[in-house]
């Protein structure tokens, strides 16, 4: 079950701007001659171009080339109509949600975008049910009905006042039925959407060239005509490209050393936008593994892990230690792992194991991805290895893969323990619990948690006032602490580095910290 209550608060809004540029007069050109597309660098490349196949950072691209019925204009904290002209519940029990499309909608190639296209797009997500896809978000949906060309009605299987927030995620992107198979993912590198941009060209793992979609009809007000997104393997390459004026903006994947360097050197003609973030990093334990399935092993790991050392030594205090799956700043956040385990303690961990009859060194293999969550990921896992082996209680083997094959591995249950990051669908405590529990979850490792899935989540989702869900969310987090199937490590911040002639970075992030490329533009003078 993944239907969610998503009454949002702008906790991910940009908090401050740290300018590390000085001077005045005419500004230097970014991305070459300053007249071409704005070039954005990131270490987060799409895993697939088909929205039915991804529940990950691919959404950053989708937001810019596809439309959803509702989405978030700059500054909005709740979904507003985009492809839709209007949407609302038409009954008192929140089980019937009706949308009227804007008149004259078209895909980028000129094909009509009508109610049948919306129905087709949503239905194929559930029909395909891709292993790493977003079908789980539609847990409360019974059926979709198209009435004429412009009316779409969503019939829900249970009351769900949060359904509009599901429709606002890029997972619900509207695709052209003639170009996307009904029962399988699209195989080529083509895209056919109706968003502010269309893809002119795409090279997997290298770049996506976006140009203005003249057929777009929605709320986005483009401040530029074209954006090129370049995909990098690490932060050092990306920052070098920024300093060499080969790109204009960096987003996702800045290493701590690079962030510190940008903060400390005021002569670099660059700016650093520093904002609050709610992305998290955590460990997942696979119940199929003979060691990872044992609660005592998991709890001993939780007792030893030194989050403060990871945040300080590896990330140079650009992230904060996290003691719950729900990050600070969200209603319902708790500190359960600190409350139960306190400071790292080898004697306490040894007692946990010995009480369970484990007196040997526990062998564990920890997996991580090499190209998804930033250059420090490998260093973090080396630090985890140092901490766990230093206790004398564990023997740790580290293994890694690029993201595209890493996803396949954890979905098949190949990894005993593995690292994941989570960029939220929306900033609500529910979204840091629900995706990870249940028989079919976003991690590919079943975690039934019946008290959470059967009682706490349904109860909290019936409540529109999120302040009244704190008790349910705290109870759900305590269950996760008790099970130690998921161990949170840190909570991040959002950093955007840009050349000094770029504006709009402060407005470019939506409430889920996805970059809206259309907000970026070049200044003409200081």
Coordinates of C-alpha atoms in Angstrom, one line a residue:
X1 CA 0.0 0.0 0.0
X2 CA 1.5 3.3 -1.0
X3 CA -1.4 5.8 -1.2
X4 CA -0.3 8.8 0.8
X5 CA -1.3 11.9 2.6
X6 CA 0.7 14.6 1.1
X7 CA -0.4 18.0 2.4
X8 CA 3.0 19.6 1.9
X9 CA 5.0 22.2 3.7
X10 CA 7.8 24.0 2.0
X11 CA 10.5 22.5 4.2
X12 CA 12.7 22.0 1.2
X13 CA 12.6 25.6 0.2
X14 CA 15.9 27.3 -0.4
X15 CA 17.0 28.8 2.9
X16 CA 19.9 31.1 1.9
X17 CA 22.2 32.1 -0.9
X18 CA 25.9 32.1 -0.3
X19 CA 27.6 34.1 -3.0
X20 CA 31.2 33.3 -3.5
X21 CA 31.6 35.7 -6.4
X22 CA 32.7 39.3 -6.2
X23 CA 33.0 42.2 -8.6
X24 CA 30.7 44.1 -10.8
X25 CA 30.2 45.2 -14.4
X26 CA 29.5 42.8 -17.2
X27 CA 29.4 39.2 -16.3
X28 CA 31.4 36.3 -17.9
X29 CA 29.6 33.9 -20.2
X30 CA 28.6 30.5 -18.9
X31 CA 28.5 27.4 -20.9
X32 CA 30.6 28.7 -23.8
X33 CA 29.5 31.9 -25.5
X34 CA 26.6 32.7 -23.2
X35 CA 24.1 32.5 -26.1
X36 CA 23.6 28.8 -26.2
X37 CA 21.5 26.6 -23.9
X38 CA 22.0 26.7 -20.2
X39 CA 24.1 23.6 -19.3
X40 CA 23.3 21.8 -16.1
X41 CA 25.7 19.2 -14.7
X42 CA 24.5 16.3 -12.4
X43 CA 25.8 12.9 -11.3
X44 CA 22.2 11.6 -11.3
X45 CA 21.6 10.1 -14.8
X46 CA 18.2 8.5 -15.6
X47 CA 17.8 4.8 -15.3
X48 CA 15.1 4.8 -18.0
X49 CA 13.3 7.3 -20.1
X50 CA 10.0 5.6 -19.6
X51 CA 8.1 7.0 -16.6
X52 CA 6.4 3.6 -16.1
X53 CA 9.8 2.1 -15.3
X54 CA 11.4 4.4 -12.7
X55 CA 10.9 5.4 -9.1
X56 CA 14.2 7.2 -8.7
X57 CA 16.1 10.3 -9.8
X58 CA 14.9 9.8 -13.4
X59 CA 12.0 12.0 -12.2
X60 CA 14.3 15.0 -12.5
X61 CA 14.3 14.7 -16.3
X62 CA 10.6 13.7 -16.4
X63 CA 9.5 16.9 -14.7
X64 CA 10.9 18.9 -17.5
X65 CA 9.7 17.0 -20.6
X66 CA 6.4 15.5 -19.5
X67 CA 3.3 16.9 -17.9
X68 CA 1.2 15.7 -15.0
X69 CA -2.4 16.6 -14.4
X70 CA -1.3 18.6 -11.3
X71 CA 2.2 19.8 -10.2
X72 CA 3.9 22.6 -8.3
X73 CA 4.3 26.1 -9.7
X74 CA 7.3 27.9 -8.2
X75 CA 6.5 28.6 -4.5
X76 CA 3.5 26.3 -4.4
X77 CA 3.1 24.0 -1.4
X78 CA 0.2 21.9 -2.7
X79 CA -0.5 20.6 -6.2
X80 CA -2.0 23.0 -8.8
X81 CA -3.5 22.3 -12.2
X82 CA -0.9 21.8 -15.0
X83 CA -2.2 19.6 -17.8
X84 CA -5.6 19.9 -16.0
X85 CA -7.7 23.0 -16.0
X86 CA -9.2 21.9 -12.7
X87 CA -9.3 18.9 -10.4
X88 CA -11.3 18.1 -7.3
X89 CA -13.0 15.4 -5.3
X90 CA -16.7 15.2 -6.2
X91 CA -17.9 13.2 -3.2
X92 CA -17.7 13.7 0.5
X93 CA -15.8 10.4 1.1
X94 CA -12.8 11.3 -1.0
X95 CA -13.2 8.3 -3.3
X96 CA -14.0 10.0 -6.6
X97 CA -11.5 12.5 -8.1
X98 CA -12.4 14.3 -11.3
X99 CA -10.1 16.4 -13.6
X100 CA -11.0 18.5 -16.6
X101 CA -8.1 18.9 -19.0
X102 CA -7.0 22.2 -20.6
X103 CA -8.5 22.7 -24.0
X104 CA -6.3 22.0 -27.0
X105 CA -3.5 20.1 -25.3
X106 CA -0.9 18.5 -27.6
X107 CA 2.2 16.4 -27.3
X108 CA 5.4 17.8 -28.6
X109 CA 4.9 16.1 -32.0
X110 CA 1.5 17.6 -32.4
X111 CA -0.6 14.6 -31.4
X112 CA -3.7 15.5 -29.3
X113 CA -3.4 14.9 -25.6
X114 CA -6.9 13.9 -24.4
X115 CA -8.6 12.1 -21.6
X116 CA -7.9 8.7 -23.2
X117 CA -4.1 9.5 -23.2
X118 CA -4.3 10.2 -19.5
X119 CA -6.2 7.0 -18.8
X120 CA -3.7 5.1 -20.9
X121 CA -0.7 6.5 -19.2
X122 CA -2.0 5.7 -15.7
X123 CA -3.3 2.2 -16.6
X124 CA 0.0 1.1 -18.2
X125 CA 1.9 1.9 -15.0
X126 CA -0.1 -0.7 -13.2
X127 CA -0.3 -3.2 -16.1
X128 CA 3.5 -3.2 -16.6
X129 CA 4.2 -3.1 -12.8
X130 CA 7.9 -2.8 -13.5
X131 CA 10.2 -4.1 -10.7
X132 CA 11.7 -0.6 -10.1
X133 CA 8.7 1.3 -11.3
X134 CA 6.1 3.4 -9.5
X135 CA 3.0 1.2 -9.6
X136 CA 3.0 1.1 -5.8
X137 CA 2.1 4.7 -5.7
X138 CA -1.3 3.8 -7.0
X139 CA -2.4 1.5 -4.2
X140 CA -5.7 3.3 -3.6
X141 CA -6.7 3.5 -7.2
X142 CA -9.5 1.2 -8.4
X143 CA -10.0 2.3 -12.0
X144 CA -9.6 5.3 -14.3
X145 CA -12.5 6.5 -16.5
X146 CA -12.3 8.8 -19.5
X147 CA -15.4 10.8 -20.3
X148 CA -15.2 12.4 -23.7
X149 CA -12.1 14.2 -24.6
X150 CA -11.4 16.3 -21.5
X151 CA -12.9 14.6 -18.4
X152 CA -10.9 12.0 -16.4
X153 CA -12.4 10.4 -13.3
X154 CA -10.3 8.4 -10.8
X155 CA -12.4 5.9 -8.8
X156 CA -10.6 5.0 -5.6
X157 CA -10.9 1.7 -3.7
X158 CA -10.9 3.5 -0.3
X159 CA -11.1 7.0 1.0
X160 CA -7.8 8.8 0.1
X161 CA -7.7 12.6 0.5
X162 CA -4.1 12.4 -0.5
X163 CA -4.6 11.1 -4.1
X164 CA -3.9 14.5 -5.7
X165 CA -0.4 14.4 -4.4
X166 CA 0.2 11.0 -6.1
X167 CA -0.9 12.6 -9.4
X168 CA 1.6 15.4 -8.9
X169 CA 4.6 13.1 -8.9
X170 CA 6.6 12.8 -12.2
X171 CA 5.7 9.1 -12.0
X172 CA 2.3 10.0 -13.3
X173 CA 3.7 11.7 -16.4
X174 CA 1.3 11.6 -19.4
X175 CA 2.7 9.8 -22.5
X176 CA 1.6 9.6 -26.1
X177 CA -0.3 6.2 -26.5
X178 CA 1.0 5.7 -30.0
X179 CA 4.6 5.7 -28.9
X180 CA 4.5 3.7 -25.6
X181 CA 3.5 0.0 -25.5
X182 CA 0.5 -0.8 -23.2
X183 CA 2.2 -3.8 -21.6
X184 CA 5.9 -3.2 -21.8
X185 CA 8.4 -0.4 -21.3
X186 CA 9.5 1.6 -24.3
X187 CA 12.9 0.2 -25.5
X188 CA 14.4 3.1 -27.5
X189 CA 15.8 6.4 -26.3
X190 CA 12.8 8.4 -27.6
X191 CA 10.4 10.4 -25.5
X192 CA 7.0 11.9 -26.4
X193 CA 5.6 14.2 -23.8
X194 CA 3.9 17.5 -23.5
X195 CA 6.1 19.3 -20.9
X196 CA 7.9 22.6 -21.2
X197 CA 10.8 21.0 -23.1
X198 CA 11.2 18.2 -25.6
X199 CA 14.4 16.1 -26.0
X200 CA 16.2 17.0 -29.1
X201 CA 18.9 14.3 -28.5
X202 CA 19.9 11.9 -25.8
X203 CA 23.1 10.0 -25.1
X204 CA 22.7 7.6 -22.3
X205 CA 25.0 8.4 -19.4
X206 CA 26.3 11.5 -21.2
X207 CA 23.7 14.2 -21.9
X208 CA 20.2 15.1 -22.7
X209 CA 19.6 18.1 -25.0
X210 CA 16.3 19.8 -24.2
X211 CA 14.7 22.5 -26.4
X212 CA 11.6 24.5 -26.0
X213 CA 8.3 22.7 -26.7
X214 CA 6.2 25.0 -28.7
X215 CA 3.1 22.9 -28.0
X216 CA 3.4 23.2 -24.2
X217 CA 0.3 24.6 -22.5
X218 CA 0.6 24.7 -18.7
X219 CA 1.8 26.8 -15.8
X220 CA 5.5 26.8 -16.4
X221 CA 6.9 30.1 -17.6
X222 CA 10.2 29.3 -19.3
X223 CA 13.0 31.7 -18.6
X224 CA 15.2 30.1 -21.2
X225 CA 14.9 28.5 -24.6
X226 CA 17.0 25.4 -24.2
X227 CA 18.8 23.4 -21.5
X228 CA 21.4 20.7 -21.9
X229 CA 21.8 18.3 -19.0
X230 CA 25.3 16.7 -18.8
X231 CA 25.8 13.5 -16.7
X232 CA 29.0 13.1 -14.8
X233 CA 30.6 10.2 -13.0
X234 CA 31.9 12.3 -10.1
X235 CA 31.9 15.7 -8.5
X236 CA 35.5 16.6 -9.4
X237 CA 34.8 16.3 -13.1
X238 CA 31.6 18.2 -12.8
X239 CA 33.2 21.1 -10.8
X240 CA 36.1 21.3 -13.2
X241 CA 33.6 21.7 -16.0
X242 CA 31.9 24.4 -14.1
X243 CA 35.2 26.3 -13.5
X244 CA 36.2 25.8 -17.1
X245 CA 32.8 27.3 -18.2
X246 CA 31.8 24.1 -20.0
X247 CA 28.6 24.0 -17.8
X248 CA 26.6 26.8 -16.1
X249 CA 25.0 25.0 -13.1
X250 CA 25.7 21.9 -11.0
X251 CA 23.0 20.0 -9.2
X252 CA 23.0 16.6 -7.4
X253 CA 26.3 15.0 -6.5
X254 CA 28.6 17.8 -5.3
X255 CA 31.3 16.4 -3.1
X256 CA 31.9 17.8 0.4
X257 CA 35.4 19.0 -0.5
X258 CA 34.1 20.8 -3.6
X259 CA 31.3 22.4 -1.5
X260 CA 33.9 23.6 1.0
X261 CA 36.1 24.9 -1.7
X262 CA 33.3 26.9 -3.2
X263 CA 32.4 28.3 0.2
X264 CA 35.9 29.3 1.1
X265 CA 37.2 30.9 -2.2
X266 CA 35.6 34.2 -3.0
X267 CA 37.5 34.8 -6.2
X268 CA 36.1 31.9 -8.3
X269 CA 33.3 33.9 -10.1
X270 CA 30.9 31.3 -8.9
X271 CA 27.9 31.3 -6.6
X272 CA 26.8 28.6 -4.2
X273 CA 23.1 28.3 -3.3
X274 CA 22.8 26.5 0.0
X275 CA 19.4 25.2 1.0
X276 CA 17.7 22.9 3.5
X277 CA 17.2 19.3 2.3
X278 CA 15.3 16.2 3.2
X279 CA 17.1 13.6 1.3
X280 CA 18.4 10.7 3.4
X281 CA 21.0 7.9 3.2
X282 CA 20.4 4.5 4.9
X283 CA 21.3 0.8 5.0
X284 CA 18.9 -2.0 4.0
X285 CA 19.2 -5.5 5.4
X286 CA 18.0 -8.4 3.3
X287 CA 16.0 -11.0 5.2
X288 CA 17.1 -13.7 2.8
X289 CA 20.7 -13.5 3.9
X290 CA 21.5 -15.9 6.8
X291 CA 23.3 -13.3 8.8
X292 CA 21.4 -10.1 7.8
X293 CA 18.1 -11.8 8.7
X294 CA 19.1 -12.1 12.4
X295 CA 17.8 -9.2 14.5
X296 CA 20.8 -9.4 16.8
X297 CA 23.2 -8.8 13.9
X298 CA 21.2 -5.8 12.6
X299 CA 20.9 -4.3 16.1
X300 CA 24.6 -4.8 16.7
X301 CA 25.4 -2.9 13.5
X302 CA 23.0 -0.1 14.7
X303 CA 24.8 0.0 18.0
X304 CA 28.2 0.4 16.4
X305 CA 27.6 2.8 13.6
X306 CA 29.0 6.3 14.3
X307 CA 26.9 8.7 12.3
X308 CA 28.7 11.7 13.6
X309 CA 32.0 10.4 12.4
X310 CA 30.5 9.8 8.9
X311 CA 29.0 13.3 8.8
X312 CA 32.3 14.9 9.9
X313 CA 35.1 12.8 8.5
X314 CA 33.5 11.8 5.2
X315 CA 31.1 14.6 4.4
X316 CA 32.9 17.5 6.2
X317 CA 29.7 18.4 8.0
X318 CA 27.7 19.1 4.8
X319 CA 25.2 16.5 6.0
X320 CA 23.7 15.9 9.4
X321 CA 23.5 12.6 11.4
X322 CA 20.1 11.0 11.2
X323 CA 18.4 8.9 13.8
X324 CA 15.1 8.1 12.2
X325 CA 14.0 7.3 8.6
X326 CA 11.9 10.5 8.8
X327 CA 14.3 13.5 8.5
X328 CA 14.3 16.6 10.7
X329 CA 12.0 19.4 9.6
X330 CA 9.0 17.1 8.9
X331 CA 6.0 16.7 11.1
X332 CA 6.4 13.4 13.0
X333 CA 10.2 13.2 13.0
X334 CA 11.7 11.3 15.9
X335 CA 15.1 10.3 17.2
X336 CA 14.4 6.6 17.9
X337 CA 17.7 5.2 17.0
X338 CA 19.5 7.6 19.4
X339 CA 16.9 7.1 22.1
X340 CA 17.3 3.3 22.0
X341 CA 21.0 2.9 21.2
X342 CA 22.6 6.1 22.4
X343 CA 26.2 6.7 21.5
X344 CA 28.1 4.0 19.6
X345 CA 29.2 1.3 22.0
X346 CA 31.2 -1.9 21.2
X347 CA 30.4 -3.5 24.6
X348 CA 26.7 -3.0 24.1
X349 CA 27.0 -4.5 20.6
X350 CA 29.0 -7.5 21.9
X351 CA 26.3 -8.1 24.5
X352 CA 23.5 -8.0 21.9
X353 CA 25.3 -10.7 19.8
X354 CA 26.3 -12.8 22.8
X355 CA 22.8 -12.8 24.2
X356 CA 21.7 -14.2 20.8
X357 CA 24.3 -16.9 21.0
X358 CA 26.6 -15.3 18.4
X359 CA 30.3 -15.4 19.6
X360 CA 32.1 -15.4 16.3
X361 CA 32.9 -12.5 13.9
X362 CA 29.9 -11.9 11.8
X363 CA 30.7 -11.9 8.0
X364 CA 28.7 -9.3 6.1
X365 CA 28.9 -8.0 2.5
X366 CA 28.0 -4.4 2.1
X367 CA 27.0 -3.1 -1.4
X368 CA 26.9 0.4 -2.7
X369 CA 26.4 2.2 -6.0
X370 CA 29.4 3.9 -7.6
X371 CA 27.6 6.7 -9.5
X372 CA 24.3 7.8 -7.9
X373 CA 24.7 9.5 -4.5
X374 CA 27.9 11.4 -4.9
X375 CA 31.6 10.8 -4.8
X376 CA 31.7 10.2 -1.0
X377 CA 29.7 7.1 -1.2
X378 CA 32.7 4.8 -1.5
X379 CA 34.4 6.7 1.3
X380 CA 31.4 6.3 3.6
X381 CA 31.3 2.6 3.1
X382 CA 35.0 2.4 3.8
X383 CA 34.3 4.3 7.0
X384 CA 31.5 1.8 7.9
X385 CA 33.9 -1.1 7.3
X386 CA 36.5 0.6 9.5
X387 CA 33.9 1.1 12.3
X388 CA 32.4 -2.4 12.1
X389 CA 35.7 -4.3 11.8
X390 CA 37.3 -2.1 14.4
X391 CA 34.7 -3.4 16.9
X392 CA 36.2 -6.9 16.5
X393 CA 32.7 -8.2 15.9
X394 CA 32.4 -8.1 12.1
X395 CA 34.3 -9.0 9.0
X396 CA 33.1 -6.7 6.2
X397 CA 33.5 -7.2 2.5
X398 CA 32.7 -4.2 0.3
X399 CA 31.3 -4.5 -3.2
X400 CA 29.8 -2.0 -5.7
X401 CA 28.2 -1.5 -9.1
X402 CA 27.0 1.3 -11.3
X403 CA 23.5 2.4 -10.6
X404 CA 21.8 0.8 -13.6
X405 CA 23.0 -2.7 -12.7
X406 CA 22.9 -2.0 -9.0
X407 CA 19.2 -1.5 -9.2
X408 CA 18.7 -4.9 -10.9
X409 CA 20.8 -6.6 -8.1
X410 CA 18.8 -5.3 -5.1
X411 CA 15.5 -5.9 -6.9
X412 CA 16.6 -9.5 -7.3
X413 CA 17.6 -9.7 -3.6
X414 CA 21.3 -10.3 -4.4
X415 CA 22.7 -8.1 -1.7
X416 CA 22.9 -9.0 2.1
X417 CA 23.2 -5.3 3.1
X418 CA 23.1 -2.4 0.7
X419 CA 23.1 1.4 0.8
X420 CA 20.3 3.5 -0.6
X421 CA 19.4 7.1 -0.7
X422 CA 15.9 8.6 -0.9
X423 CA 14.9 11.8 -2.5
X424 CA 11.2 12.2 -1.5
X425 CA 8.2 12.0 -3.7
X426 CA 6.9 14.8 -1.4
X427 CA 8.0 16.1 2.0
X428 CA 5.8 14.2 4.4
X429 CA 6.7 11.7 7.0
X430 CA 4.5 9.1 5.2
X431 CA 6.9 9.2 2.2
X432 CA 9.8 8.1 4.4
X433 CA 8.0 5.1 5.8
X434 CA 5.5 3.7 3.3
X435 CA 7.8 3.1 0.3
X436 CA 10.0 0.8 2.3
X437 CA 7.4 -1.5 4.0
X438 CA 5.0 -4.1 2.7
X439 CA 5.5 -7.2 0.5
X440 CA 6.0 -5.1 -2.6
X441 CA 8.1 -2.1 -1.8
X442 CA 10.6 0.2 -3.5
X443 CA 13.6 -1.8 -2.2
X444 CA 12.8 -5.2 -3.6
X445 CA 13.2 -6.7 -0.1
X446 CA 9.8 -7.7 1.5
X447 CA 9.2 -6.0 4.8
X448 CA 5.6 -7.0 5.9
X449 CA 5.4 -4.7 9.0
X450 CA 1.6 -5.4 9.3
X451 CA 1.1 -2.9 12.1
X452 CA 2.4 -0.1 9.8
X453 CA 0.8 -1.2 6.6
X454 CA -2.5 -2.4 8.0
X455 CA -3.2 0.2 10.7
X456 CA -0.9 3.2 11.1
X457 CA -0.6 4.3 7.5
X458 CA -4.3 3.9 6.6
X459 CA -5.3 5.7 9.8
X460 CA -2.9 8.6 9.2
X461 CA -3.8 8.9 5.5
X462 CA -7.4 9.6 6.4
X463 CA -6.2 12.8 8.2
X464 CA -5.9 16.0 6.2
X465 CA -4.3 17.9 9.1
X466 CA -0.8 16.5 9.1
X467 CA -0.1 17.8 12.6
X468 CA -2.6 15.2 13.9
X469 CA -0.6 12.3 12.4
X470 CA 2.4 12.6 14.7
X471 CA 1.4 9.8 17.0
X472 CA 1.0 7.3 14.1
X473 CA 4.2 8.4 12.5
X474 CA 6.2 8.1 15.7
X475 CA 4.8 4.6 16.4
X476 CA 5.7 3.5 12.8
X477 CA 9.3 4.8 13.3
X478 CA 9.6 2.9 16.6
X479 CA 8.6 -0.3 14.9
X480 CA 11.4 0.3 12.3
X481 CA 13.8 1.0 15.2
X482 CA 12.8 -2.3 16.9
X483 CA 13.2 -4.3 13.7
X484 CA 16.4 -2.5 12.6
X485 CA 15.7 -3.7 9.0
X486 CA 16.5 -0.1 7.9
X487 CA 19.2 1.9 9.5
X488 CA 19.3 5.7 8.8
X489 CA 22.7 7.3 8.4
X490 CA 22.4 11.0 7.4
X491 CA 20.2 13.8 6.1
X492 CA 21.5 16.0 3.4
X493 CA 21.3 19.6 2.3
X494 CA 20.8 21.0 -1.2
X495 CA 23.6 22.7 -2.9
X496 CA 23.5 24.3 -6.3
X497 CA 26.7 25.8 -7.7
X498 CA 26.4 28.1 -10.7
X499 CA 28.4 30.6 -12.7
X500 CA 27.8 34.2 -11.5
X501 CA 25.7 35.1 -14.5
X502 CA 23.0 32.5 -13.8
X503 CA 19.7 33.4 -12.0
X504 CA 16.7 31.4 -10.9
X505 CA 18.4 28.7 -8.8
X506 CA 16.5 29.8 -5.7
X507 CA 13.2 29.2 -7.5
X508 CA 14.3 26.1 -9.4
X509 CA 13.5 23.4 -6.8
X510 CA 10.0 22.1 -6.2
X511 CA 8.8 20.8 -2.8
X512 CA 10.4 17.5 -3.6
X513 CA 13.7 19.2 -4.5
X514 CA 13.4 18.3 -8.2
X515 CA 14.9 21.0 -10.4
X516 CA 12.5 22.9 -12.7
X517 CA 14.9 23.8 -15.4
X518 CA 12.6 26.5 -16.8
X519 CA 13.3 28.8 -13.9
X520 CA 17.0 29.2 -14.8
X521 CA 18.2 32.1 -16.9
X522 CA 21.2 34.3 -17.6
X523 CA 21.7 37.8 -16.3
X524 CA 22.7 40.5 -18.7
X525 CA 24.5 42.8 -16.2
X526 CA 25.4 42.8 -12.6

